[in-house]
Structures are given as C-alpha cells and as structure tokens.
Amino acid sequence: MGSESEKRREANKEEEEEEIVCLESFFINDDYQLTKFTFGSHVLELYCLQSASTDFDLTGQLVWPGAMLMNGYLSENAEILQGCSVLELGSGVGITGVLCSKFCRKVIFTDHNDEVLKILKKNIELHGHSSGPNPSAELEAAKLEWGNSDHLGEILQKHNDGFDLILGADICFQQSSVPLLFDSVEQLLRIRGHGNCKFILAYVSRARQMDSAILREGAQHGMLMNEVSGTRCTVANLKGVIYEITLQ
C-alpha cells in the first residue's frame, strides 16, 4: 500500500497533542447508556456516552455533531444507499453505519481504537438481527488506522471488489491525521476507479487551518471536492457541510 503512508503514520504519532482541535483530555469512561436518535422516520437506539468525559483518542465513544449532519442527509437521500456496499471511516459508536444498514447490502464499520471497537461491536450486535427493511445486511467491524497498510490490506483481502461508498462523519479533528485520511481514501477510491466509488464527508468546521487542510489534501490526492448544494448548516453551534469527493 506504499511506504509513504507508513512514514506519514509514524510521523503522525510523534506530533504534539496541541494539534487536537477543540478537544480536552479526560479519563476513560465506559458508562454507556442506550440512547434513542431519530432521523426522519428512522429511529435508532445505540449505546454511547452522554458527555465528553473521554480523552482525545476515545472521541468515538460519543455521537458528534457531524454524525447528526451525516445521518440527516442520508435519511433524506436514502436512495443513494439502496443496495450499496459501504465502508465507514472513524465509525465511533456506529450511528451512521447503523442507519446505512437499513438500506445497504453491506456495511463495514472501522475505527482505530480498541476501546471504541468494543462499544462499536456491541452496537452492531444490537442491530445485527434487525427486523427493518433490510434485515439481511452484512455488518462487520474492523480495525483501521489511517495510513496503516496492514489494516487496510486485511479489509481489502476480504472485500477485494471494494465499496460503492466511503463515509466519514466528523472525523477531521487532528490536522496531522488529514494526509493519512486522504491516503486511505485514495486507495479505497482507486479500487473501483473513476466514477465508481465516492467518499461522502460530513465536515464540521472547528478551525480555519483544518478547513483549508482538507481542501488542500483532496487536491493533492487528485480528488474533486464537491460541496453538496443545500447542506451548509449550523449543527451544535458549529458550521457544517457535506462534501462528495471523487477521483478526478
């Protein structure tokens, strides 16, 4: 999968924690509560934390504003999910992937943190035998650290035909991780080739440097960053937008 990504990943581990955007470091908390979320006519129940009592590496224990933005968009445009195969980056507790499972034939939830993967798997089990419109959907959790060729290789060995959609909801917190994110996205998009796969990113702006970083990395990786018309909005007092990203 290329040594450049590995070099970036190693360099990323050495970055100062001050690059974390709008996050505070707390003790680990696993006091998960079953919580109900409504998106249009779809009601989801998942285990998650109720407040940000977590350290920066465990952000996936929460449902973040960008996930609400993404799920609102997908619930209103469910036709884009119908019968698709999806890989979600930075799934966290899995709220976006669970919504997708109502329409998609296959959803692969990914996260890099082992503690987060535990609650993610619990939520997948909770919905694994759904009586909804698509009870036969294939649901799977996998470890994926962006830029890690071994992790991505294991996923693609099992799913060598790639995916119709790549999803990411509120996953841009640390500026040094953005190149690694786009490295992984580019590899996933190139499996299907031009026009056969797209990356849908629900982006929430917390810092201007990050706003420019995602646009810059998209361009450097040969991608078209198309803002979806009508998706700019305020979510949890932050500015959000949906991007559809494809290879040029």
Coordinates of C-alpha atoms in Angstrom, one line a residue:
M1 CA 0.0 0.0 0.0
G2 CA 3.0 2.3 -0.2
S3 CA 5.8 3.3 2.2
E4 CA 4.8 7.0 2.1
S5 CA 1.7 6.4 4.1
E6 CA 3.7 4.4 6.7
K7 CA 6.2 7.3 7.0
R8 CA 3.3 9.7 7.5
R9 CA 1.7 7.5 10.0
E10 CA 4.9 7.2 12.1
A11 CA 5.4 10.9 11.9
N12 CA 1.8 11.5 13.0
K13 CA 2.4 9.5 16.2
E14 CA 5.2 11.9 17.1
E15 CA 3.0 15.1 16.7
E16 CA 2.2 17.2 19.7
E17 CA -1.2 16.8 21.3
E18 CA -1.7 20.6 20.9
E19 CA -2.8 19.8 17.3
I20 CA -6.0 18.3 18.6
V21 CA -8.8 20.7 17.7
C22 CA -11.3 21.7 20.3
L23 CA -10.8 18.6 22.4
E24 CA -9.9 18.2 26.0
S25 CA -8.1 15.2 27.7
F26 CA -10.2 13.3 30.3
F27 CA -10.1 10.0 32.0
I28 CA -11.5 6.9 30.2
N29 CA -15.3 6.5 30.8
D30 CA -17.3 3.4 29.8
D31 CA -20.6 4.4 31.3
Y32 CA -22.5 3.8 28.1
Q33 CA -26.3 4.4 28.0
L34 CA -28.8 3.1 25.5
T35 CA -29.8 6.3 23.7
K36 CA -32.6 6.9 21.1
F37 CA -31.9 9.0 18.0
T38 CA -34.5 10.0 15.3
F39 CA -33.6 10.8 11.7
G40 CA -36.7 11.4 9.7
S41 CA -38.8 8.3 10.0
H42 CA -35.9 6.2 11.3
V43 CA -35.4 5.6 15.0
L44 CA -32.1 4.2 16.1
E45 CA -31.0 3.1 19.6
L46 CA -27.3 2.8 20.4
Y47 CA -25.0 2.6 23.4
C48 CA -22.9 5.8 23.8
L49 CA -21.6 8.2 26.3
Q50 CA -23.7 11.2 27.2
S51 CA -20.9 13.8 27.6
A52 CA -17.3 14.3 26.5
S53 CA -15.7 12.7 29.5
T54 CA -13.1 11.0 27.4
D55 CA -9.6 11.6 26.2
F56 CA -8.8 12.7 22.7
D57 CA -8.1 9.2 21.5
L58 CA -11.5 8.0 22.5
T59 CA -13.7 10.5 20.7
G60 CA -15.5 7.6 19.1
Q61 CA -17.4 6.9 22.4
L62 CA -19.6 9.9 21.6
V63 CA -22.1 10.9 18.9
W64 CA -20.6 14.0 17.4
P65 CA -22.4 16.9 15.5
G66 CA -21.1 15.7 12.2
A67 CA -22.7 12.3 12.6
M68 CA -26.1 14.1 13.1
L69 CA -25.4 16.1 10.0
M70 CA -24.5 13.0 8.0
N71 CA -27.5 11.0 9.2
G72 CA -29.9 13.8 8.5
Y73 CA -28.5 14.0 5.0
L74 CA -28.6 10.2 4.4
S75 CA -32.1 9.8 5.8
E76 CA -33.4 12.5 3.3
N77 CA -31.4 10.9 0.4
A78 CA -31.7 7.2 1.2
E79 CA -31.8 6.3 -2.4
I80 CA -28.1 6.7 -2.7
L81 CA -27.7 3.9 -0.1
Q82 CA -30.1 1.4 -1.6
G83 CA -28.3 -1.9 -2.2
C84 CA -24.8 -0.4 -1.8
S85 CA -21.7 -1.6 -0.1
V86 CA -20.3 0.9 2.4
L87 CA -17.1 1.4 4.4
E88 CA -17.3 3.9 7.1
L89 CA -14.1 5.6 8.4
G90 CA -13.9 6.5 12.1
S91 CA -17.3 4.9 12.9
G92 CA -17.2 5.5 16.6
V93 CA -20.3 4.1 18.2
G94 CA -21.6 3.3 14.7
I95 CA -24.6 5.6 14.4
T96 CA -24.1 6.3 10.7
G97 CA -23.3 2.7 9.8
V98 CA -26.4 1.5 11.6
L99 CA -28.6 3.9 9.7
C100 CA -26.9 2.7 6.4
S101 CA -27.6 -0.9 7.3
K102 CA -31.3 -0.3 6.8
F103 CA -30.7 0.2 3.1
C104 CA -27.3 -1.2 2.2
R105 CA -26.4 -4.8 1.5
K106 CA -23.0 -4.5 3.3
V107 CA -21.6 -2.1 5.9
I108 CA -18.0 -2.3 7.2
F109 CA -17.6 -0.1 10.3
T110 CA -14.0 0.9 11.1
D111 CA -12.1 2.6 13.9
H112 CA -8.5 2.6 15.1
N113 CA -9.1 2.4 18.8
D114 CA -9.6 -0.9 20.5
E115 CA -11.8 0.5 23.3
V116 CA -14.0 2.2 20.8
L117 CA -14.2 -1.0 18.8
K118 CA -15.7 -2.8 21.8
I119 CA -18.7 -0.5 22.0
L120 CA -19.0 -0.4 18.2
K121 CA -19.2 -4.2 18.1
K122 CA -21.8 -4.1 20.9
N123 CA -24.0 -1.7 18.8
I124 CA -23.6 -3.9 15.7
E125 CA -24.8 -6.9 17.7
L126 CA -27.7 -4.8 18.9
H127 CA -28.8 -4.2 15.3
G128 CA -27.4 -7.4 13.7
H129 CA -30.8 -9.1 13.5
S130 CA -32.9 -6.1 12.7
S131 CA -36.4 -6.5 11.5
G132 CA -36.2 -3.4 9.4
P133 CA -36.4 -3.1 5.6
N134 CA -33.0 -4.8 5.1
P135 CA -32.6 -7.5 7.8
S136 CA -30.0 -9.5 5.7
A137 CA -27.4 -6.7 5.6
E138 CA -23.8 -7.8 6.2
L139 CA -22.4 -5.9 9.2
E140 CA -18.8 -6.1 10.2
A141 CA -16.4 -4.1 12.5
A142 CA -12.7 -3.8 11.5
K143 CA -9.7 -2.1 12.9
L144 CA -8.4 0.6 10.6
E145 CA -5.7 3.2 11.5
W146 CA -5.4 5.6 8.6
G147 CA -2.3 5.1 6.7
N148 CA -1.8 1.6 8.0
S149 CA -1.3 -0.6 5.0
D150 CA -1.7 -3.8 7.0
H151 CA -5.1 -2.8 8.4
L152 CA -6.4 -1.7 5.0
G153 CA -4.9 -4.8 3.3
E154 CA -6.8 -7.1 5.7
I155 CA -10.0 -5.4 4.9
L156 CA -9.5 -5.5 1.2
Q157 CA -8.4 -9.1 1.2
K158 CA -11.9 -9.9 2.5
H159 CA -13.7 -7.3 0.3
N160 CA -11.4 -7.2 -2.8
D161 CA -14.1 -5.7 -5.0
G162 CA -14.0 -2.5 -3.0
F163 CA -17.0 -0.4 -2.0
D164 CA -19.7 1.7 -3.6
L165 CA -19.4 4.4 -0.9
I166 CA -16.9 5.5 1.7
L167 CA -18.3 7.6 4.5
G168 CA -16.8 9.8 7.1
A169 CA -18.7 11.8 9.7
D170 CA -16.9 14.4 11.8
I171 CA -13.6 12.7 11.5
C172 CA -11.3 15.7 11.0
F173 CA -10.0 16.7 14.4
Q174 CA -6.3 16.4 14.2
Q175 CA -4.6 18.2 11.4
S176 CA -1.6 15.8 11.2
S177 CA -4.0 12.9 10.6
V178 CA -5.6 14.5 7.5
P179 CA -2.9 13.4 5.0
L180 CA -3.3 9.8 6.3
L181 CA -7.0 10.0 6.0
F182 CA -6.8 11.1 2.4
D183 CA -4.1 8.4 1.7
S184 CA -6.5 5.7 2.8
V185 CA -9.5 7.3 1.0
E186 CA -7.5 7.5 -2.3
Q187 CA -6.5 3.8 -2.0
L188 CA -10.2 2.9 -1.5
L189 CA -11.4 5.0 -4.3
R190 CA -8.9 3.7 -6.8
I191 CA -10.0 0.1 -6.3
R192 CA -13.3 0.8 -8.2
G193 CA -11.7 3.5 -10.4
H194 CA -13.1 6.8 -11.6
G195 CA -16.8 7.3 -11.2
N196 CA -17.5 4.0 -9.5
C197 CA -16.9 5.0 -5.9
K198 CA -17.3 8.2 -3.9
F199 CA -16.4 9.5 -0.5
I200 CA -19.1 11.3 1.4
L201 CA -17.6 13.5 4.2
A202 CA -19.8 15.3 6.7
Y203 CA -17.4 18.1 7.8
V204 CA -17.8 20.3 10.8
S205 CA -15.6 23.4 11.0
R206 CA -13.7 23.9 14.2
A207 CA -10.6 25.6 12.9
R208 CA -9.7 27.5 9.7
Q209 CA -6.5 25.6 9.4
M210 CA -8.5 22.4 9.2
D211 CA -10.9 23.9 6.7
S212 CA -8.0 24.6 4.3
A213 CA -6.2 21.4 5.1
I214 CA -8.9 19.1 3.9
L215 CA -9.3 21.0 0.6
R216 CA -5.6 21.1 0.1
E217 CA -5.2 17.3 0.8
G218 CA -8.1 16.5 -1.5
A219 CA -6.4 18.4 -4.3
Q220 CA -3.0 16.9 -3.7
H221 CA -4.5 13.4 -3.9
G222 CA -6.2 14.1 -7.2
M223 CA -9.7 14.4 -5.9
L224 CA -12.7 16.6 -6.7
M225 CA -14.2 18.1 -3.5
N226 CA -17.8 18.9 -4.4
E227 CA -19.9 20.7 -1.8
V228 CA -23.4 19.2 -1.8
S229 CA -25.9 22.0 -2.5
G230 CA -28.1 22.9 0.4
T231 CA -26.1 21.1 3.0
R232 CA -24.4 24.1 4.7
C233 CA -26.0 24.5 8.1
T234 CA -25.3 25.1 11.8
V235 CA -25.1 22.0 13.9
A236 CA -24.5 22.3 17.7
N237 CA -23.4 25.9 17.1
L238 CA -20.8 24.8 14.5
K239 CA -20.8 25.3 10.8
G240 CA -21.2 22.0 8.9
V241 CA -21.3 20.9 5.3
I242 CA -21.5 17.7 3.2
Y243 CA -18.8 17.0 0.6
E244 CA -19.0 14.4 -2.2
I245 CA -15.4 13.5 -3.1
T246 CA -14.3 11.6 -6.2
L247 CA -11.2 11.0 -8.2
Q248 CA -10.5 13.5 -10.9

